[in-house]
Amino acid sequence: MPRRNEHDRDELRALAIQAVMELAEEKGADAVSARSVARRIGYTPGMLYHLFENRDELILHANAVTVDQLLAAVEKAADRRSPEKALEHICQQYLAVARDNGRRWELVFEHRMKDGQAVPDWYQARIDQLFAGVETQFRRLAPDRKPAELGLAARTLWSAVHGVCLLAISGKLEVGGTVNEKKVITSLVRNYIKGWMAS
Amino acid sequence: MPRRNEHDRDELRALAIQAVMELAEEKGADAVSARSVARRIGYTPGMLYHLFENRDELILHANAVTVDQLLAAVEKAADRRSPEKALEHICQQYLAVARDNGRRWELVFEHRMKDGQAVPDWYQARIDQLFAGVETQFRRLAPDRKPAELGLAARTLWSAVHGVCLLAISGKLEVGGTVNEKKVITSLVRNYIKGWMAS
């Protein structure tokens, strides 16, 4: 436990965000509270409220680290020669990030804002960027399609891949026999794109 | 609260199962305990253990009710003229059951057996039947494909649809703009099948 007054504001924020990620990984989303985070970094819960507006803001900052990992994967795939390969790579990377981070990755999707408030702009911008990266590849595939069609395709592929990942990390993909989750992603991405191109 | 000794064993089991479903719907999976279920039906937690082996068995019986709803939807779609239409209908029904039952539907997938034990045979049989219903339609589509290919297709489509449903009921499908979840399902099923047939 670090001693107090050893850290400046930015360091403290970083410590708190790190603590959220660790708690989520070790004990799940429900274990993340101002109290448990404060205890882990050796400060009072009250101190946390000097650093973050509320619990939501603290959690969103931790989730942003995970979203940034996904964004990095999307951007790395962006310059693949074919958009089909880029999309396949993005989706496999999505699975890899989910696999490697388990509960921390789940926290991104389990977390709900208090009173159903909208997420702040800085966070929404990241999510929009993630979508835009997938949409960009669909636009490369079919430059003449309407934006609404590209948006629907990007959202469909993303939520479908997301479902595979969720079931894979909770071990539920195995129902009805063992299965290779990478093969499921490949089947999903290739066939969806092929069908979409032919529509 | 019903008075004791008014019910025979089967009635008591039905009451307990009903209580699990209500608690899951009202308060989520974590609120389902022997204590909370017993309190709701006016018996002691000890009494529950005369009716069910453990908490897992109690929850599985409640989940079986939801799985049976999904099975009924699959069976109802089975005699559609074309397998494409049957699969589309099955997937839209899956979304409808998820939409209408929210947290009770989530309980089917959130519940994890204690100590990672396998689910009992009577429950596994239902899950297998659900898969078999989807596989049957893929076999109608392409009778000459190998069983492993049919299995992969059924599992891919199911987990993808499942992902869309999860995001839809938690309101997360909206990220990056509003969206009609039925359209997402339609896009997913039609394009996946079209691509799969052309592969």
Coordinates of C-alpha atoms in Angstrom, one line a residue:
Chain A
M1 CA 0.0 0.0 0.0
P2 CA 1.6 3.3 -1.1
R3 CA 1.9 6.0 1.5
R4 CA -0.2 9.1 1.2
N5 CA 1.1 12.4 -0.3
E6 CA 3.6 10.5 -2.4
H7 CA 1.7 11.1 -5.6
D8 CA 0.6 14.1 -7.6
R9 CA -2.9 14.3 -9.0
D10 CA -2.2 12.6 -12.3
E11 CA -0.4 9.8 -10.6
L12 CA -3.2 9.3 -8.2
R13 CA -5.7 9.1 -11.1
A14 CA -3.6 6.5 -12.8
L15 CA -3.3 4.5 -9.6
A16 CA -7.1 4.6 -9.1
I17 CA -7.8 3.6 -12.8
Q18 CA -5.3 0.7 -12.4
A19 CA -7.1 -0.4 -9.2
V20 CA -10.4 -0.5 -11.0
M21 CA -9.0 -2.7 -13.7
E22 CA -7.4 -5.1 -11.2
L23 CA -10.6 -5.3 -9.1
A24 CA -12.7 -6.0 -12.2
E25 CA -10.3 -8.7 -13.3
E26 CA -10.0 -10.3 -9.9
K27 CA -13.5 -10.0 -8.6
G28 CA -15.8 -8.8 -11.3
A29 CA -17.6 -5.5 -12.0
D30 CA -19.7 -5.6 -8.8
A31 CA -16.6 -5.4 -6.7
V32 CA -15.6 -2.0 -8.0
S33 CA -16.7 0.6 -5.6
A34 CA -15.2 3.9 -4.4
R35 CA -14.5 2.1 -1.1
S36 CA -12.7 -0.9 -2.6
V37 CA -10.7 1.2 -5.0
A38 CA -9.7 3.7 -2.3
R39 CA -8.7 0.8 0.0
R40 CA -6.5 -0.7 -2.7
I41 CA -4.5 2.5 -3.3
G42 CA -4.3 3.5 0.4
Y43 CA -6.5 6.6 0.3
T44 CA -10.0 7.5 1.5
P45 CA -13.0 7.2 -0.7
G46 CA -13.5 10.9 -0.2
M47 CA -10.1 11.5 -1.8
L48 CA -11.4 9.7 -5.0
Y49 CA -14.1 12.3 -5.4
H50 CA -11.4 15.0 -5.7
L51 CA -10.0 13.0 -8.6
F52 CA -13.2 11.8 -10.4
E53 CA -16.7 13.3 -10.6
N54 CA -18.3 10.0 -9.5
R55 CA -18.0 6.2 -9.8
D56 CA -19.2 6.2 -13.4
E57 CA -16.4 8.6 -14.4
L58 CA -13.8 6.4 -12.7
I59 CA -15.0 3.2 -14.3
L60 CA -15.3 4.9 -17.8
H61 CA -11.6 5.9 -17.5
A62 CA -10.7 2.2 -16.8
N63 CA -12.9 1.1 -19.6
A64 CA -11.3 3.6 -22.0
V65 CA -8.0 1.7 -21.5
T66 CA -9.6 -1.5 -22.8
V67 CA -11.4 0.4 -25.6
D68 CA -8.0 1.9 -26.6
Q69 CA -6.6 -1.6 -26.9
L70 CA -9.5 -2.5 -29.3
L71 CA -8.9 0.8 -31.2
A72 CA -5.2 0.0 -31.6
A73 CA -6.1 -3.4 -33.1
V74 CA -8.6 -1.8 -35.5
E75 CA -6.0 0.8 -36.6
K76 CA -3.3 -1.8 -37.0
A77 CA -5.5 -3.7 -39.4
A78 CA -6.5 -0.6 -41.3
D79 CA -3.8 -0.8 -43.9
R80 CA -4.3 -4.5 -44.9
R81 CA -4.4 -4.9 -48.6
S82 CA -8.0 -6.2 -48.8
P83 CA -10.9 -5.0 -46.6
E84 CA -12.0 -8.6 -46.2
K85 CA -8.7 -9.4 -44.6
A86 CA -8.7 -6.2 -42.5
L87 CA -12.2 -7.1 -41.1
E88 CA -11.2 -10.6 -40.4
H89 CA -8.1 -9.4 -38.6
I90 CA -10.1 -6.8 -36.6
C91 CA -12.6 -9.4 -35.4
Q92 CA -9.9 -12.0 -34.5
Q93 CA -8.1 -9.2 -32.5
Y94 CA -11.4 -8.3 -30.8
L95 CA -11.6 -12.0 -29.7
A96 CA -7.9 -11.9 -28.5
V97 CA -8.4 -8.7 -26.4
A98 CA -11.6 -10.3 -24.9
R99 CA -9.8 -13.6 -24.2
D100 CA -6.7 -11.9 -22.7
N101 CA -8.7 -9.5 -20.5
G102 CA -11.8 -11.4 -19.6
R103 CA -13.6 -9.6 -16.9
R104 CA -12.0 -6.3 -17.6
W105 CA -13.3 -6.5 -21.1
E106 CA -16.7 -7.5 -19.8
L107 CA -16.7 -4.4 -17.6
V108 CA -16.8 -2.2 -20.8
F109 CA -20.2 -3.7 -21.7
E110 CA -21.6 -4.5 -18.3
H111 CA -21.2 -1.0 -16.9
R112 CA -24.4 1.0 -17.0
M113 CA -24.4 4.7 -16.2
K114 CA -26.3 5.8 -13.2
D115 CA -29.9 6.9 -13.9
G116 CA -29.4 6.0 -17.5
Q117 CA -27.3 9.1 -18.3
A118 CA -25.4 9.3 -21.6
V119 CA -21.7 8.6 -21.5
P120 CA -19.5 11.8 -21.7
D121 CA -18.3 13.1 -25.0
W122 CA -14.7 12.1 -24.5
Y123 CA -15.8 8.4 -24.0
Q124 CA -18.4 8.4 -26.8
A125 CA -15.7 9.7 -29.2
R126 CA -13.7 6.6 -28.6
I127 CA -16.7 4.3 -29.3
D128 CA -17.6 6.2 -32.4
Q129 CA -14.0 5.8 -33.6
L130 CA -14.2 2.1 -33.0
F131 CA -17.3 1.9 -35.2
A132 CA -15.9 4.2 -37.8
G133 CA -12.9 1.9 -38.2
V134 CA -15.2 -1.0 -39.0
E135 CA -17.4 1.1 -41.2
T136 CA -14.3 2.3 -43.1
Q137 CA -13.6 -1.3 -44.2
F138 CA -17.2 -1.9 -45.3
R139 CA -16.9 1.4 -47.4
R140 CA -13.7 0.0 -49.0
L141 CA -15.6 -3.1 -49.8
A142 CA -18.6 -1.3 -51.4
P143 CA -17.9 2.4 -51.9
D144 CA -21.3 3.1 -53.5
R145 CA -23.5 1.8 -50.7
K146 CA -25.5 4.3 -48.6
P147 CA -24.1 5.4 -45.2
A148 CA -27.1 3.7 -43.5
E149 CA -26.2 0.4 -45.1
L150 CA -22.6 0.6 -44.1
G151 CA -23.6 1.5 -40.6
L152 CA -26.0 -1.4 -40.3
A153 CA -23.3 -3.8 -41.6
A154 CA -20.7 -2.5 -39.2
R155 CA -23.1 -2.8 -36.2
T156 CA -24.3 -6.2 -37.2
L157 CA -20.8 -7.7 -37.6
W158 CA -19.6 -6.0 -34.4
S159 CA -22.5 -7.3 -32.2
A160 CA -22.3 -10.7 -33.7
V161 CA -18.6 -11.0 -33.0
H162 CA -19.2 -9.6 -29.6
G163 CA -21.7 -12.4 -28.9
V164 CA -19.2 -15.0 -29.9
C165 CA -16.6 -13.4 -27.6
L166 CA -19.0 -13.3 -24.6
L167 CA -19.9 -16.9 -24.9
A168 CA -16.3 -17.9 -25.5
I169 CA -15.0 -16.3 -22.4
S170 CA -17.8 -17.6 -20.2
G171 CA -17.3 -21.1 -21.6
K172 CA -20.8 -21.2 -23.0
L173 CA -19.8 -21.7 -26.6
E174 CA -19.1 -25.3 -25.7
V175 CA -22.7 -26.2 -25.3
G176 CA -23.5 -28.9 -27.8
G177 CA -19.9 -30.0 -28.3
T178 CA -16.4 -28.5 -28.2
V179 CA -15.6 -25.7 -30.6
N180 CA -12.8 -23.6 -31.8
E181 CA -13.8 -20.0 -31.2
K182 CA -11.4 -18.7 -33.8
K183 CA -13.1 -20.9 -36.4
V184 CA -16.4 -19.5 -35.4
I185 CA -15.2 -15.9 -35.9
T186 CA -13.7 -16.8 -39.3
S187 CA -17.0 -18.5 -40.4
L188 CA -18.9 -15.5 -39.2
V189 CA -16.8 -12.8 -40.8
R190 CA -16.2 -14.5 -44.1
N191 CA -19.7 -15.6 -44.7
Y192 CA -21.3 -12.4 -43.5
I193 CA -19.1 -10.3 -45.8
K194 CA -19.6 -12.7 -48.8
G195 CA -23.4 -12.6 -48.3
W196 CA -23.4 -8.8 -47.9
M197 CA -21.4 -8.3 -51.0
A198 CA -23.8 -10.4 -53.0
S199 CA -26.9 -8.6 -51.7
Chain B
M1 CA -47.3 -15.4 1.2
P2 CA -48.9 -18.8 1.1
R3 CA -49.3 -20.7 4.3
R4 CA -47.3 -23.9 4.9
N5 CA -48.5 -27.4 4.4
E6 CA -50.9 -26.2 1.8
H7 CA -49.0 -27.7 -1.0
D8 CA -47.7 -31.1 -2.1
R9 CA -44.2 -31.7 -3.3
D10 CA -44.8 -30.9 -7.0
E11 CA -46.7 -27.7 -6.2
L12 CA -43.9 -26.6 -3.9
R13 CA -41.3 -27.2 -6.6
A14 CA -43.4 -25.2 -9.1
L15 CA -43.7 -22.4 -6.6
A16 CA -40.0 -22.3 -6.0
I17 CA -39.2 -22.3 -9.7
Q18 CA -41.7 -19.5 -10.2
A19 CA -40.0 -17.5 -7.4
V20 CA -36.6 -17.9 -9.0
M21 CA -37.9 -16.5 -12.3
E22 CA -39.6 -13.6 -10.5
L23 CA -36.5 -12.8 -8.5
A24 CA -34.3 -12.9 -11.6
E25 CA -36.6 -10.6 -13.5
E26 CA -37.0 -8.1 -10.6
K27 CA -33.5 -8.0 -9.2
G28 CA -31.2 -10.0 -11.4
A29 CA -29.4 -13.3 -11.1
D30 CA -27.4 -12.3 -8.0
A31 CA -30.6 -11.9 -6.0
V32 CA -31.5 -15.6 -6.4
S33 CA -30.5 -17.5 -3.3
A34 CA -32.0 -20.3 -1.3
R35 CA -32.9 -17.7 1.3
S36 CA -34.6 -15.2 -1.0
V37 CA -36.5 -18.0 -2.8
A38 CA -37.6 -19.6 0.5
R39 CA -38.7 -16.2 1.9
R40 CA -40.8 -15.4 -1.2
I41 CA -42.8 -18.7 -1.0
G42 CA -43.1 -18.7 2.8
Y43 CA -40.9 -21.7 3.6
T44 CA -37.5 -22.2 5.2
P45 CA -34.4 -22.5 3.1
G46 CA -33.9 -25.9 4.6
M47 CA -37.2 -27.0 3.1
L48 CA -35.9 -26.1 -0.4
Y49 CA -33.2 -28.7 0.0
H50 CA -35.8 -31.4 0.3
L51 CA -37.1 -30.3 -3.1
F52 CA -33.9 -29.6 -4.9
E53 CA -30.4 -31.0 -4.6
N54 CA -28.8 -27.6 -4.5
R55 CA -29.1 -24.0 -5.7
D56 CA -27.8 -25.0 -9.2
E57 CA -30.6 -27.5 -9.7
L58 CA -33.2 -25.0 -8.6
I59 CA -31.9 -22.4 -11.1
L60 CA -31.6 -24.9 -13.9
H61 CA -35.2 -25.8 -13.5
A62 CA -36.2 -22.1 -13.8
N63 CA -33.8 -21.8 -16.8
A64 CA -35.4 -24.8 -18.4
V65 CA -38.7 -22.9 -18.6
T66 CA -37.0 -20.2 -20.6
V67 CA -35.1 -22.7 -22.8
D68 CA -38.5 -24.5 -23.4
Q69 CA -39.8 -21.2 -24.7
L70 CA -36.9 -21.0 -27.2
L71 CA -37.5 -24.6 -28.1
A72 CA -41.1 -24.0 -28.8
A73 CA -40.1 -21.2 -31.1
V74 CA -37.6 -23.4 -33.0
E75 CA -40.2 -26.2 -33.4
K76 CA -42.9 -23.8 -34.6
A77 CA -40.5 -22.6 -37.3
A78 CA -39.5 -26.1 -38.3
D79 CA -42.1 -26.6 -41.0
R80 CA -41.6 -23.4 -42.9
R81 CA -41.4 -24.0 -46.5
S82 CA -37.8 -22.8 -46.9
P83 CA -34.9 -23.4 -44.5
E84 CA -33.8 -19.8 -45.0
K85 CA -37.2 -18.5 -43.8
A86 CA -37.2 -21.0 -40.9
L87 CA -33.8 -19.8 -39.7
E88 CA -34.8 -16.2 -40.0
H89 CA -38.0 -16.9 -38.0
I90 CA -36.1 -18.8 -35.3
C91 CA -33.6 -16.0 -34.9
Q92 CA -36.3 -13.3 -34.7
Q93 CA -38.2 -15.5 -32.2
Y94 CA -35.0 -15.8 -30.2
L95 CA -34.8 -12.0 -30.1
A96 CA -38.5 -11.8 -29.1
V97 CA -38.0 -14.2 -26.2
A98 CA -34.9 -12.3 -25.0
R99 CA -36.7 -8.9 -25.3
D100 CA -39.8 -10.1 -23.4
N101 CA -38.0 -11.8 -20.6
G102 CA -34.9 -9.7 -20.2
R103 CA -33.1 -10.7 -17.0
R104 CA -34.8 -14.1 -16.8
W105 CA -33.4 -14.9 -20.3
E106 CA -30.0 -13.5 -19.2
L107 CA -30.0 -15.9 -16.2
V108 CA -29.9 -18.9 -18.7
F109 CA -26.5 -17.7 -19.8
E110 CA -25.1 -16.0 -16.7
H111 CA -25.6 -18.9 -14.5
R112 CA -22.4 -20.9 -13.9
M113 CA -22.5 -24.3 -12.2
K114 CA -20.7 -24.5 -8.8
D115 CA -17.1 -25.8 -9.1
G116 CA -17.4 -25.8 -12.9
Q117 CA -19.5 -29.0 -12.8
A118 CA -21.3 -30.1 -16.0
V119 CA -25.0 -29.5 -16.2
P120 CA -27.2 -32.6 -15.6
D121 CA -28.3 -34.7 -18.5
W122 CA -31.9 -33.7 -18.4
Y123 CA -30.8 -30.1 -18.9
Q124 CA -28.1 -30.8 -21.5
A125 CA -30.7 -32.7 -23.5
R126 CA -32.8 -29.5 -23.9
I127 CA -29.7 -27.5 -25.0
D128 CA -28.8 -30.2 -27.5
Q129 CA -32.3 -30.2 -28.9
L130 CA -32.1 -26.4 -29.4
F131 CA -28.9 -26.8 -31.4
A132 CA -30.3 -29.7 -33.3
G133 CA -33.2 -27.6 -34.4
V134 CA -30.9 -25.0 -35.9
E135 CA -28.6 -27.7 -37.4
T136 CA -31.6 -29.4 -39.0
Q137 CA -32.3 -26.2 -41.0
F138 CA -28.7 -26.0 -42.2
R139 CA -29.0 -29.6 -43.2
R140 CA -32.1 -28.8 -45.3
L141 CA -30.1 -26.0 -46.9
A142 CA -27.1 -28.2 -47.8
P143 CA -27.8 -31.9 -47.2
D144 CA -24.3 -32.9 -48.5
R145 CA -22.2 -30.9 -46.1
K146 CA -20.3 -32.7 -43.4
P147 CA -21.8 -32.8 -39.8
A148 CA -18.9 -30.7 -38.5
E149 CA -19.7 -28.0 -41.0
L150 CA -23.3 -28.0 -40.1
G151 CA -22.4 -27.9 -36.4
L152 CA -20.1 -25.0 -37.0
A153 CA -22.7 -23.0 -38.9
A154 CA -25.4 -23.6 -36.3
R155 CA -23.1 -22.6 -33.5
T156 CA -21.8 -19.5 -35.4
L157 CA -25.3 -18.2 -36.2
W158 CA -26.6 -18.9 -32.7
S159 CA -23.8 -17.2 -30.9
A160 CA -23.9 -14.2 -33.3
V161 CA -27.7 -13.8 -32.8
H162 CA -27.2 -14.2 -29.0
G163 CA -24.7 -11.3 -29.1
V164 CA -27.2 -9.0 -30.8
C165 CA -29.8 -10.0 -28.3
L166 CA -27.6 -9.3 -25.3
L167 CA -26.6 -5.9 -26.6
A168 CA -30.2 -5.1 -27.5
I169 CA -31.6 -5.8 -24.1
S170 CA -28.9 -3.9 -22.3
G171 CA -29.3 -0.9 -24.6
K172 CA -25.7 -1.2 -25.8
L173 CA -26.6 -1.8 -29.5
E174 CA -27.3 1.9 -29.6
V175 CA -23.7 3.0 -29.4
G176 CA -22.8 4.9 -32.5
G177 CA -26.4 5.8 -33.3
T178 CA -29.9 4.4 -33.0
V179 CA -30.6 1.1 -34.5
N180 CA -33.5 -1.3 -35.2
E181 CA -32.5 -4.6 -33.7
K182 CA -34.8 -6.7 -35.9
K183 CA -33.0 -5.2 -38.9
V184 CA -29.7 -6.3 -37.4
I185 CA -31.0 -9.8 -37.0
T186 CA -32.3 -9.9 -40.5
S187 CA -29.0 -8.6 -42.0
L188 CA -27.1 -11.2 -39.9
V189 CA -29.1 -14.2 -40.8
R190 CA -29.7 -13.5 -44.5
N191 CA -26.1 -12.5 -45.3
Y192 CA -24.5 -15.3 -43.2
I193 CA -26.7 -17.9 -44.9
K194 CA -26.1 -16.5 -48.3
G195 CA -22.3 -16.4 -47.8
W196 CA -22.4 -19.9 -46.3
M197 CA -24.3 -21.3 -49.2
A198 CA -21.8 -19.8 -51.7
S199 CA -18.7 -21.1 -49.8

